[in-house]
mmCIF file of N, CA and C in Angstrom:
data_model
loop_
_atom_site.group_PDB
_atom_site.id
_atom_site.type_symbol
_atom_site.label_atom_id
_atom_site.label_comp_id
_atom_site.label_asym_id
_atom_site.label_seq_id
_atom_site.Cartn_x
_atom_site.Cartn_y
_atom_site.Cartn_z
ATOM 1 N N MET A 21 -24.518 15.161 17.079
ATOM 2 C CA MET A 21 -23.782 15.112 15.832
ATOM 3 C C MET A 21 -23.199 13.709 15.656
ATOM 4 N N THR A 22 -23.282 13.195 14.455
ATOM 5 C CA THR A 22 -22.758 11.867 14.203
ATOM 6 C C THR A 22 -21.406 12.031 13.432
ATOM 7 N N LYS A 23 -20.425 11.265 13.877
ATOM 8 C CA LYS A 23 -19.118 11.280 13.217
ATOM 9 C C LYS A 23 -18.946 9.850 12.598
ATOM 10 N N ILE A 24 -18.408 9.888 11.385
ATOM 11 C CA ILE A 24 -18.151 8.597 10.752
ATOM 12 C C ILE A 24 -16.664 8.581 10.340
ATOM 13 N N GLY A 25 -16.013 7.480 10.697
ATOM 14 C CA GLY A 25 -14.578 7.329 10.270
ATOM 15 C C GLY A 25 -14.482 6.335 9.173
ATOM 16 N N LEU A 26 -13.680 6.630 8.201
ATOM 17 C CA LEU A 26 -13.490 5.715 7.063
ATOM 18 C C LEU A 26 -12.007 5.420 6.873
ATOM 19 N N GLU A 27 -11.712 4.163 6.535
ATOM 20 C CA GLU A 27 -10.378 3.839 6.122
ATOM 21 C C GLU A 27 -10.493 3.547 4.629
ATOM 22 N N ILE A 28 -9.814 4.340 3.832
ATOM 23 C CA ILE A 28 -9.939 4.264 2.428
ATOM 24 C C ILE A 28 -8.627 3.812 1.799
ATOM 25 N N HIS A 29 -8.623 2.836 1.010
ATOM 26 C CA HIS A 29 -7.404 2.281 0.297
ATOM 27 C C HIS A 29 -7.488 2.725 -1.117
ATOM 28 N N SER A 30 -6.384 3.110 -1.642
ATOM 29 C CA SER A 30 -6.260 3.368 -3.137
ATOM 30 C C SER A 30 -4.917 2.816 -3.582
ATOM 31 N N GLN A 31 -4.892 2.502 -4.820
ATOM 32 C CA GLN A 31 -3.721 1.936 -5.443
ATOM 33 C C GLN A 31 -3.000 2.951 -6.341
ATOM 34 N N LEU A 32 -1.699 3.051 -6.216
ATOM 35 C CA LEU A 32 -0.929 3.937 -7.101
ATOM 36 C C LEU A 32 -0.737 3.116 -8.388
ATOM 37 N N THR A 33 -1.596 3.416 -9.351
ATOM 38 C CA THR A 33 -1.660 2.607 -10.570
ATOM 39 C C THR A 33 -0.620 2.925 -11.624
ATOM 40 N N ASN A 34 0.053 4.000 -11.528
ATOM 41 C CA ASN A 34 1.036 4.364 -12.567
ATOM 42 C C ASN A 34 2.424 3.953 -12.262
ATOM 43 N N LEU A 35 2.580 3.196 -11.255
ATOM 44 C CA LEU A 35 3.944 2.712 -10.887
ATOM 45 C C LEU A 35 4.358 1.506 -11.726
ATOM 46 N N GLU A 36 5.632 1.394 -12.067
ATOM 47 C CA GLU A 36 6.058 0.262 -12.895
ATOM 48 C C GLU A 36 6.388 -0.915 -12.043
ATOM 49 N N SER A 37 6.746 -0.704 -10.769
ATOM 50 C CA SER A 37 7.152 -1.842 -9.922
ATOM 51 C C SER A 37 6.399 -1.726 -8.600
ATOM 52 N N LYS A 38 6.410 -2.854 -7.859
ATOM 53 C CA LYS A 38 5.785 -2.893 -6.573
ATOM 54 C C LYS A 38 6.504 -2.065 -5.539
ATOM 55 N N LEU A 39 6.050 -1.952 -4.379
ATOM 56 C CA LEU A 39 6.613 -0.988 -3.387
ATOM 57 C C LEU A 39 7.974 -1.355 -2.899
ATOM 58 N N PHE A 40 8.333 -2.651 -2.854
ATOM 59 C CA PHE A 40 9.606 -2.989 -2.293
ATOM 60 C C PHE A 40 10.466 -3.926 -3.201
ATOM 61 N N CYS A 41 10.017 -4.140 -4.407
ATOM 62 C CA CYS A 41 10.829 -4.935 -5.339
ATOM 63 C C CYS A 41 10.577 -4.544 -6.794
ATOM 64 N N SER A 42 11.241 -5.189 -7.697
ATOM 65 C CA SER A 42 11.153 -4.762 -9.115
ATOM 66 C C SER A 42 10.102 -5.515 -9.823
ATOM 67 N N CYS A 43 9.267 -6.405 -9.192
ATOM 68 C CA CYS A 43 8.131 -7.088 -9.878
ATOM 69 C C CYS A 43 7.169 -6.021 -10.331
ATOM 70 N N LYS A 44 6.516 -6.303 -11.431
ATOM 71 C CA LYS A 44 5.555 -5.404 -12.032
ATOM 72 C C LYS A 44 4.402 -5.069 -11.044
ATOM 73 N N ALA A 45 4.050 -3.811 -11.013
ATOM 74 C CA ALA A 45 2.958 -3.372 -10.141
ATOM 75 C C ALA A 45 1.576 -3.778 -10.721
ATOM 76 N N ASN A 46 1.439 -3.851 -12.034
ATOM 77 C CA ASN A 46 0.216 -4.158 -12.647
ATOM 78 C C ASN A 46 0.034 -5.695 -12.642
ATOM 79 N N TYR A 47 -0.463 -6.216 -11.522
ATOM 80 C CA TYR A 47 -0.605 -7.703 -11.337
ATOM 81 C C TYR A 47 -1.768 -8.243 -12.105
ATOM 82 N N ARG A 48 -2.660 -7.442 -12.584
ATOM 83 C CA ARG A 48 -3.860 -7.984 -13.263
ATOM 84 C C ARG A 48 -3.539 -8.719 -14.502
ATOM 85 N N GLU A 49 -2.452 -8.591 -15.122
ATOM 86 C CA GLU A 49 -2.124 -9.300 -16.360
ATOM 87 C C GLU A 49 -1.464 -10.656 -16.074
ATOM 88 N N PHE A 50 -1.225 -10.977 -14.842
ATOM 89 C CA PHE A 50 -0.575 -12.234 -14.474
ATOM 90 C C PHE A 50 -1.465 -13.290 -13.912
ATOM 91 N N GLU A 51 -1.131 -14.506 -14.122
ATOM 92 C CA GLU A 51 -1.749 -15.621 -13.413
ATOM 93 C C GLU A 51 -1.350 -15.501 -11.957
ATOM 94 N N PRO A 52 -2.271 -15.986 -11.028
ATOM 95 C CA PRO A 52 -1.853 -15.909 -9.602
ATOM 96 C C PRO A 52 -0.522 -16.609 -9.311
ATOM 97 N N ASN A 53 0.232 -16.037 -8.426
ATOM 98 C CA ASN A 53 1.521 -16.580 -7.953
ATOM 99 C C ASN A 53 2.605 -16.659 -9.028
ATOM 100 N N THR A 54 2.546 -15.783 -10.007
ATOM 101 C CA THR A 54 3.598 -15.787 -11.073
ATOM 102 C C THR A 54 4.344 -14.459 -11.029
ATOM 103 N N ASN A 55 3.806 -13.405 -10.492
ATOM 104 C CA ASN A 55 4.431 -12.093 -10.493
ATOM 105 C C ASN A 55 5.102 -11.890 -9.131
ATOM 106 N N ILE A 56 6.034 -12.763 -8.830
ATOM 107 C CA ILE A 56 6.677 -12.775 -7.480
ATOM 108 C C ILE A 56 8.138 -12.993 -7.606
ATOM 109 N N CYS A 57 8.861 -12.624 -6.563
ATOM 110 C CA CYS A 57 10.320 -12.796 -6.528
ATOM 111 C C CYS A 57 10.768 -13.165 -5.060
ATOM 112 N N PRO A 58 12.035 -13.395 -4.812
ATOM 113 C CA PRO A 58 12.431 -13.659 -3.477
ATOM 114 C C PRO A 58 12.059 -12.613 -2.393
ATOM 115 N N ILE A 59 12.010 -11.327 -2.839
ATOM 116 C CA ILE A 59 11.610 -10.263 -1.901
ATOM 117 C C ILE A 59 10.149 -10.420 -1.572
ATOM 118 N N CYS A 60 9.299 -10.603 -2.555
ATOM 119 C CA CYS A 60 7.873 -10.812 -2.345
ATOM 120 C C CYS A 60 7.618 -11.934 -1.385
ATOM 121 N N MET A 61 8.387 -12.999 -1.527
ATOM 122 C CA MET A 61 8.254 -14.220 -0.713
ATOM 123 C C MET A 61 8.911 -14.082 0.672
ATOM 124 N N GLY A 62 9.739 -13.093 0.858
ATOM 125 C CA GLY A 62 10.429 -12.895 2.125
ATOM 126 C C GLY A 62 11.471 -13.950 2.393
ATOM 127 N N LEU A 63 12.121 -14.375 1.302
ATOM 128 C CA LEU A 63 13.166 -15.420 1.455
ATOM 129 C C LEU A 63 14.369 -14.842 2.188
ATOM 130 N N PRO A 64 15.055 -15.737 2.924
ATOM 131 C CA PRO A 64 16.244 -15.299 3.655
ATOM 132 C C PRO A 64 17.205 -14.662 2.726
ATOM 133 N N GLY A 65 17.825 -13.578 3.194
ATOM 134 C CA GLY A 65 18.857 -12.881 2.356
ATOM 135 C C GLY A 65 18.324 -11.894 1.358
ATOM 136 N N SER A 66 17.015 -11.844 1.166
ATOM 137 C CA SER A 66 16.429 -10.905 0.232
ATOM 138 C C SER A 66 16.193 -9.568 0.945
ATOM 139 N N LEU A 67 16.485 -8.508 0.301
ATOM 140 C CA LEU A 67 16.434 -7.180 0.914
ATOM 141 C C LEU A 67 15.467 -6.312 0.120
ATOM 142 N N PRO A 68 14.370 -5.845 0.790
ATOM 143 C CA PRO A 68 13.419 -4.962 0.122
ATOM 144 C C PRO A 68 14.080 -3.594 -0.158
ATOM 145 N N ARG A 69 13.721 -2.989 -1.231
ATOM 146 C CA ARG A 69 14.247 -1.689 -1.593
ATOM 147 C C ARG A 69 13.039 -0.802 -1.916
ATOM 148 N N LEU A 70 12.895 0.332 -1.235
ATOM 149 C CA LEU A 70 11.760 1.167 -1.329
ATOM 150 C C LEU A 70 11.672 1.821 -2.720
ATOM 151 N N ASN A 71 10.523 1.819 -3.314
ATOM 152 C CA ASN A 71 10.213 2.401 -4.605
ATOM 153 C C ASN A 71 10.099 3.913 -4.426
ATOM 154 N N GLN A 72 11.067 4.627 -4.855
ATOM 155 C CA GLN A 72 11.074 6.115 -4.672
ATOM 156 C C GLN A 72 9.934 6.789 -5.301
ATOM 157 N N LYS A 73 9.499 6.308 -6.470
ATOM 158 C CA LYS A 73 8.356 6.948 -7.230
ATOM 159 C C LYS A 73 7.085 6.773 -6.329
ATOM 160 N N ALA A 74 6.977 5.645 -5.639
ATOM 161 C CA ALA A 74 5.769 5.496 -4.727
ATOM 162 C C ALA A 74 5.747 6.568 -3.687
ATOM 163 N N VAL A 75 6.908 6.821 -3.097
ATOM 164 C CA VAL A 75 7.030 7.802 -2.031
ATOM 165 C C VAL A 75 6.642 9.171 -2.603
ATOM 166 N N GLU A 76 7.150 9.536 -3.828
ATOM 167 C CA GLU A 76 6.861 10.804 -4.423
ATOM 168 C C GLU A 76 5.355 10.968 -4.676
ATOM 169 N N LYS A 77 4.719 9.928 -5.323
ATOM 170 C CA LYS A 77 3.308 9.970 -5.534
ATOM 171 C C LYS A 77 2.466 10.098 -4.284
ATOM 172 N N ALA A 78 2.783 9.344 -3.238
ATOM 173 C CA ALA A 78 2.060 9.367 -2.004
ATOM 174 C C ALA A 78 2.197 10.748 -1.365
ATOM 175 N N THR A 79 3.396 11.353 -1.435
ATOM 176 C CA THR A 79 3.653 12.637 -0.844
ATOM 177 C C THR A 79 2.784 13.726 -1.622
ATOM 178 N N MET A 80 2.704 13.570 -2.911
ATOM 179 C CA MET A 80 1.873 14.488 -3.689
ATOM 180 C C MET A 80 0.375 14.389 -3.274
ATOM 181 N N ILE A 81 -0.092 13.144 -3.005
ATOM 182 C CA ILE A 81 -1.439 12.990 -2.474
ATOM 183 C C ILE A 81 -1.600 13.684 -1.135
ATOM 184 N N ALA A 82 -0.609 13.446 -0.278
ATOM 185 C CA ALA A 82 -0.641 14.068 1.055
ATOM 186 C C ALA A 82 -0.684 15.586 0.930
ATOM 187 N N MET A 83 0.159 16.140 0.072
ATOM 188 C CA MET A 83 0.131 17.560 -0.064
ATOM 189 C C MET A 83 -1.171 18.120 -0.675
ATOM 190 N N ALA A 84 -1.750 17.329 -1.626
ATOM 191 C CA ALA A 84 -3.002 17.757 -2.177
ATOM 192 C C ALA A 84 -4.145 17.764 -1.126
ATOM 193 N N LEU A 85 -3.979 16.947 -0.077
ATOM 194 C CA LEU A 85 -4.959 16.892 0.995
ATOM 195 C C LEU A 85 -4.579 17.781 2.206
ATOM 196 N N ASN A 86 -3.676 18.652 1.953
ATOM 197 C CA ASN A 86 -3.226 19.619 2.931
ATOM 198 C C ASN A 86 -2.690 18.916 4.219
ATOM 199 N N CYS A 87 -1.989 17.826 3.982
ATOM 200 C CA CYS A 87 -1.457 17.133 5.135
ATOM 201 C C CYS A 87 0.004 17.573 5.422
ATOM 202 N N SER A 88 0.448 17.431 6.650
ATOM 203 C CA SER A 88 1.888 17.650 6.993
ATOM 204 C C SER A 88 2.696 16.493 6.467
ATOM 205 N N THR A 89 3.879 16.744 6.099
ATOM 206 C CA THR A 89 4.736 15.665 5.607
ATOM 207 C C THR A 89 5.998 15.655 6.457
ATOM 208 N N PRO A 90 6.337 14.547 7.118
ATOM 209 C CA PRO A 90 7.526 14.511 7.962
ATOM 210 C C PRO A 90 8.875 14.472 7.206
ATOM 211 N N GLU A 91 9.888 14.800 7.896
ATOM 212 C CA GLU A 91 11.239 14.763 7.320
ATOM 213 C C GLU A 91 11.656 13.295 7.019
ATOM 214 N N ARG A 92 11.265 12.387 7.917
ATOM 215 C CA ARG A 92 11.585 11.003 7.728
ATOM 216 C C ARG A 92 10.315 10.138 7.845
ATOM 217 N N ILE A 93 10.317 9.088 7.047
ATOM 218 C CA ILE A 93 9.155 8.134 7.161
ATOM 219 C C ILE A 93 9.749 6.761 7.653
ATOM 220 N N ALA A 94 8.859 5.960 8.143
ATOM 221 C CA ALA A 94 9.322 4.628 8.655
ATOM 222 C C ALA A 94 8.294 3.584 8.263
ATOM 223 N N PHE A 95 8.770 2.350 8.155
ATOM 224 C CA PHE A 95 7.911 1.229 7.886
ATOM 225 C C PHE A 95 8.059 0.141 8.968
ATOM 226 N N PHE A 96 6.986 -0.604 9.147
ATOM 227 C CA PHE A 96 6.816 -1.591 10.190
ATOM 228 C C PHE A 96 6.274 -2.900 9.549
ATOM 229 N N ARG A 97 6.463 -4.038 10.243
ATOM 230 C CA ARG A 97 5.947 -5.284 9.829
ATOM 231 C C ARG A 97 4.649 -5.553 10.591
ATOM 232 N N LYS A 98 3.622 -5.752 9.860
ATOM 233 C CA LYS A 98 2.249 -6.081 10.395
ATOM 234 C C LYS A 98 2.128 -7.576 10.237
ATOM 235 N N ASN A 99 2.248 -8.386 11.345
ATOM 236 C CA ASN A 99 2.257 -9.788 11.261
ATOM 237 C C ASN A 99 0.865 -10.389 11.495
ATOM 238 N N TYR A 100 0.304 -10.920 10.465
ATOM 239 C CA TYR A 100 -0.788 -11.780 10.531
ATOM 240 C C TYR A 100 -1.042 -12.468 9.207
ATOM 241 N N PHE A 101 -1.778 -13.545 9.208
ATOM 242 C CA PHE A 101 -1.872 -14.387 8.020
ATOM 243 C C PHE A 101 -2.664 -13.749 6.906
ATOM 244 N N TYR A 102 -2.014 -13.773 5.747
ATOM 245 C CA TYR A 102 -2.734 -13.413 4.498
ATOM 246 C C TYR A 102 -2.618 -14.670 3.622
ATOM 247 N N PRO A 103 -3.724 -15.165 3.111
ATOM 248 C CA PRO A 103 -3.612 -16.365 2.297
ATOM 249 C C PRO A 103 -2.773 -16.218 0.992
ATOM 250 N N ASP A 104 -2.621 -14.947 0.626
ATOM 251 C CA ASP A 104 -1.878 -14.647 -0.639
ATOM 252 C C ASP A 104 -0.573 -13.896 -0.385
ATOM 253 N N LEU A 105 -0.025 -14.102 0.818
ATOM 254 C CA LEU A 105 1.256 -13.462 1.130
ATOM 255 C C LEU A 105 2.117 -14.519 1.887
ATOM 256 N N PRO A 106 2.975 -15.144 1.173
ATOM 257 C CA PRO A 106 3.742 -16.299 1.715
ATOM 258 C C PRO A 106 4.669 -15.940 2.933
ATOM 259 N N LYS A 107 5.035 -14.713 3.100
ATOM 260 C CA LYS A 107 5.944 -14.400 4.215
ATOM 261 C C LYS A 107 5.199 -14.116 5.481
ATOM 262 N N ASN A 108 3.877 -14.052 5.473
ATOM 263 C CA ASN A 108 3.013 -13.844 6.612
ATOM 264 C C ASN A 108 3.187 -12.579 7.346
ATOM 265 N N PHE A 109 3.676 -11.529 6.674
ATOM 266 C CA PHE A 109 3.635 -10.215 7.240
ATOM 267 C C PHE A 109 3.554 -9.250 6.072
ATOM 268 N N GLN A 110 3.072 -8.003 6.418
ATOM 269 C CA GLN A 110 2.933 -6.946 5.401
ATOM 270 C C GLN A 110 3.732 -5.780 5.920
ATOM 271 N N ILE A 111 4.463 -5.147 5.025
ATOM 272 C CA ILE A 111 5.256 -3.993 5.382
ATOM 273 C C ILE A 111 4.372 -2.766 5.167
ATOM 274 N N THR A 112 4.178 -1.957 6.247
ATOM 275 C CA THR A 112 3.217 -0.845 6.228
ATOM 276 C C THR A 112 3.727 0.332 7.054
ATOM 277 N N GLN A 113 3.045 1.374 7.078
ATOM 278 C CA GLN A 113 3.395 2.557 7.919
ATOM 279 C C GLN A 113 2.395 2.676 9.005
ATOM 280 N N LEU A 114 2.902 2.958 10.196
ATOM 281 C CA LEU A 114 2.034 3.224 11.402
ATOM 282 C C LEU A 114 2.735 4.394 12.105
ATOM 283 N N ASN A 115 1.951 5.193 12.810
ATOM 284 C CA ASN A 115 2.578 6.292 13.547
ATOM 285 C C ASN A 115 2.823 5.939 14.940
ATOM 286 N N ILE A 116 3.536 4.807 15.123
ATOM 287 C CA ILE A 116 3.743 4.221 16.463
ATOM 288 C C ILE A 116 4.774 5.171 17.231
ATOM 289 N N TYR A 117 5.831 5.635 16.525
ATOM 290 C CA TYR A 117 6.882 6.437 17.160
ATOM 291 C C TYR A 117 6.873 7.868 16.623
ATOM 292 N N GLY A 118 5.712 8.479 16.733
ATOM 293 C CA GLY A 118 5.563 9.841 16.110
ATOM 294 C C GLY A 118 5.043 9.775 14.706
ATOM 295 N N ASP A 119 5.109 10.996 14.055
ATOM 296 C CA ASP A 119 4.624 11.040 12.692
ATOM 297 C C ASP A 119 5.625 10.507 11.680
ATOM 298 N N THR A 120 5.476 9.265 11.252
ATOM 299 C CA THR A 120 6.480 8.609 10.344
ATOM 300 C C THR A 120 5.701 8.133 9.076
ATOM 301 N N SER A 121 4.463 8.394 8.925
ATOM 302 C CA SER A 121 3.759 8.103 7.662
ATOM 303 C C SER A 121 3.987 9.208 6.693
ATOM 304 N N VAL A 122 3.748 8.949 5.439
ATOM 305 C CA VAL A 122 3.955 9.920 4.371
ATOM 306 C C VAL A 122 3.273 11.236 4.638
ATOM 307 N N GLY A 123 2.093 11.248 5.246
ATOM 308 C CA GLY A 123 1.397 12.503 5.501
ATOM 309 C C GLY A 123 0.425 12.312 6.609
ATOM 310 N N GLY A 124 0.029 13.384 7.199
ATOM 311 C CA GLY A 124 -0.984 13.369 8.346
ATOM 312 C C GLY A 124 -1.545 14.653 8.668
ATOM 313 N N SER A 125 -2.646 14.619 9.461
ATOM 314 C CA SER A 125 -3.309 15.844 9.955
ATOM 315 C C SER A 125 -3.726 16.777 8.815
ATOM 316 N N GLY A 126 -4.406 16.242 7.824
ATOM 317 C CA GLY A 126 -4.814 17.043 6.673
ATOM 318 C C GLY A 126 -6.277 17.371 6.782
ATOM 319 N N ILE A 127 -6.658 18.319 5.950
ATOM 320 C CA ILE A 127 -8.064 18.770 5.901
ATOM 321 C C ILE A 127 -8.443 18.942 4.428
ATOM 322 N N LEU A 128 -9.642 18.360 4.096
ATOM 323 C CA LEU A 128 -10.176 18.541 2.749
ATOM 324 C C LEU A 128 -11.541 19.212 2.913
ATOM 325 N N MET A 129 -11.726 20.329 2.260
ATOM 326 C CA MET A 129 -12.940 21.120 2.377
ATOM 327 C C MET A 129 -13.839 20.679 1.206
ATOM 328 N N VAL A 130 -15.031 20.284 1.470
ATOM 329 C CA VAL A 130 -16.097 20.051 0.489
ATOM 330 C C VAL A 130 -17.262 20.938 0.795
ATOM 331 N N GLY A 131 -17.288 22.017 0.037
ATOM 332 C CA GLY A 131 -18.260 23.099 0.309
ATOM 333 C C GLY A 131 -17.990 23.620 1.670
ATOM 334 N N GLU A 132 -18.937 23.624 2.563
ATOM 335 C CA GLU A 132 -18.771 24.098 4.012
ATOM 336 C C GLU A 132 -18.290 22.997 4.914
ATOM 337 N N LYS A 133 -18.207 21.764 4.417
ATOM 338 C CA LYS A 133 -17.872 20.606 5.264
ATOM 339 C C LYS A 133 -16.355 20.448 5.269
ATOM 340 N N LYS A 134 -15.831 20.201 6.478
ATOM 341 C CA LYS A 134 -14.450 19.979 6.761
ATOM 342 C C LYS A 134 -14.240 18.442 6.911
ATOM 343 N N ILE A 135 -13.420 17.813 6.115
ATOM 344 C CA ILE A 135 -13.129 16.407 6.293
ATOM 345 C C ILE A 135 -11.684 16.256 6.798
ATOM 346 N N ARG A 136 -11.512 15.714 7.936
ATOM 347 C CA ARG A 136 -10.192 15.583 8.503
ATOM 348 C C ARG A 136 -9.514 14.326 7.982
ATOM 349 N N ILE A 137 -8.278 14.469 7.636
ATOM 350 C CA ILE A 137 -7.478 13.337 7.135
ATOM 351 C C ILE A 137 -6.494 13.000 8.269
ATOM 352 N N THR A 138 -6.579 11.825 8.839
ATOM 353 C CA THR A 138 -5.705 11.384 9.916
ATOM 354 C C THR A 138 -4.321 11.048 9.395
ATOM 355 N N ARG A 139 -4.271 10.212 8.360
ATOM 356 C CA ARG A 139 -2.948 9.681 7.890
ATOM 357 C C ARG A 139 -3.006 9.273 6.447
ATOM 358 N N ILE A 140 -2.000 9.537 5.742
ATOM 359 C CA ILE A 140 -1.721 8.980 4.390
ATOM 360 C C ILE A 140 -0.566 8.085 4.561
ATOM 361 N N GLN A 141 -0.681 6.787 4.198
ATOM 362 C CA GLN A 141 0.393 5.892 4.459
ATOM 363 C C GLN A 141 0.591 4.957 3.212
ATOM 364 N N LEU A 142 1.778 4.477 3.099
ATOM 365 C CA LEU A 142 2.144 3.520 2.107
ATOM 366 C C LEU A 142 2.094 2.138 2.700
ATOM 367 N N GLU A 143 1.694 1.160 2.015
ATOM 368 C CA GLU A 143 1.858 -0.229 2.465
ATOM 369 C C GLU A 143 1.909 -1.137 1.301
ATOM 370 N N GLU A 144 2.614 -2.201 1.535
ATOM 371 C CA GLU A 144 2.800 -3.292 0.540
ATOM 372 C C GLU A 144 1.448 -3.982 0.270
ATOM 373 N N ASP A 145 1.167 -4.166 -0.979
ATOM 374 C CA ASP A 145 -0.040 -4.939 -1.332
ATOM 375 C C ASP A 145 0.162 -6.375 -1.000
ATOM 376 N N PRO A 146 -0.622 -7.003 -0.128
ATOM 377 C CA PRO A 146 -0.352 -8.377 0.225
ATOM 378 C C PRO A 146 -0.420 -9.366 -0.918
ATOM 379 N N GLY A 147 -1.168 -9.067 -1.970
ATOM 380 C CA GLY A 147 -1.316 -10.010 -3.092
ATOM 381 C C GLY A 147 -2.696 -9.842 -3.723
ATOM 382 N N ARG A 148 -3.107 -10.909 -4.320
ATOM 383 C CA ARG A 148 -4.346 -10.828 -4.981
ATOM 384 C C ARG A 148 -5.138 -12.120 -4.785
ATOM 385 N N LEU A 149 -6.253 -12.019 -4.173
ATOM 386 C CA LEU A 149 -7.105 -13.178 -4.000
ATOM 387 C C LEU A 149 -8.183 -13.241 -5.021
ATOM 388 N N ILE A 150 -8.327 -14.357 -5.617
ATOM 389 C CA ILE A 150 -9.412 -14.579 -6.587
ATOM 390 C C ILE A 150 -10.274 -15.737 -6.014
ATOM 391 N N TYR A 151 -11.516 -15.426 -5.705
ATOM 392 C CA TYR A 151 -12.329 -16.384 -5.094
ATOM 393 C C TYR A 151 -13.066 -17.279 -6.132
ATOM 394 N N GLU A 152 -13.167 -18.560 -5.811
ATOM 395 C CA GLU A 152 -13.790 -19.454 -6.686
ATOM 396 C C GLU A 152 -15.236 -19.051 -6.946
ATOM 397 N N GLY A 153 -15.608 -18.998 -8.220
ATOM 398 C CA GLY A 153 -16.953 -18.569 -8.588
ATOM 399 C C GLY A 153 -17.088 -17.043 -8.808
ATOM 400 N N SER A 154 -15.923 -16.288 -8.641
ATOM 401 C CA SER A 154 -16.024 -14.878 -8.892
ATOM 402 C C SER A 154 -16.126 -14.545 -10.390
ATOM 403 N N SER A 155 -16.580 -13.388 -10.709
ATOM 404 C CA SER A 155 -16.749 -13.086 -12.085
ATOM 405 C C SER A 155 -15.503 -12.511 -12.732
ATOM 406 N N GLU A 156 -14.460 -12.402 -11.957
ATOM 407 C CA GLU A 156 -13.176 -11.864 -12.486
ATOM 408 C C GLU A 156 -12.573 -12.889 -13.435
ATOM 409 N N LYS A 157 -12.091 -12.444 -14.548
ATOM 410 C CA LYS A 157 -11.412 -13.301 -15.546
ATOM 411 C C LYS A 157 -9.899 -13.127 -15.432
ATOM 412 N N ILE A 158 -9.217 -14.254 -15.668
ATOM 413 C CA ILE A 158 -7.776 -14.161 -15.655
ATOM 414 C C ILE A 158 -7.304 -14.347 -17.128
ATOM 415 N N LYS A 159 -6.459 -13.418 -17.493
ATOM 416 C CA LYS A 159 -5.862 -13.435 -18.800
ATOM 417 C C LYS A 159 -4.874 -14.633 -18.905
ATOM 418 N N SER A 160 -4.998 -15.468 -19.920
ATOM 419 C CA SER A 160 -4.023 -16.557 -20.052
ATOM 420 C C SER A 160 -2.968 -16.167 -21.001
ATOM 421 N N HIS A 161 -1.779 -16.686 -20.841
ATOM 422 C CA HIS A 161 -0.619 -16.337 -21.673
ATOM 423 C C HIS A 161 -0.517 -17.383 -22.840
#
């Protein structure tokens, strides 16, 4: 029997602000590096504040996938270089100290097939890369 593991990312598109600050979540309408604030840049003295709506939406996804949801969730810093993240770390969820992600150990049935869900987690979007020569158009103001 062959087993395939997938890591799937999805964006919570109906949020008004980013995961840890009040900048707009819909970054597609902005020129690169204009939808940022001191929190996005990780400036000294700036304090991230968790978007409660994001937690609610992610918990709904976890429940829809029959995942367990912990009493407490936790976030960690994943340190490595992102060319579009000036603070050089991403705030994310990992189950390092027990089940601290939004959801885990879920099962999705598709016909007779059982698809196991390891973890539903929230993480900060590092930014937006637009590669030279890409077909993506940027809206000008």
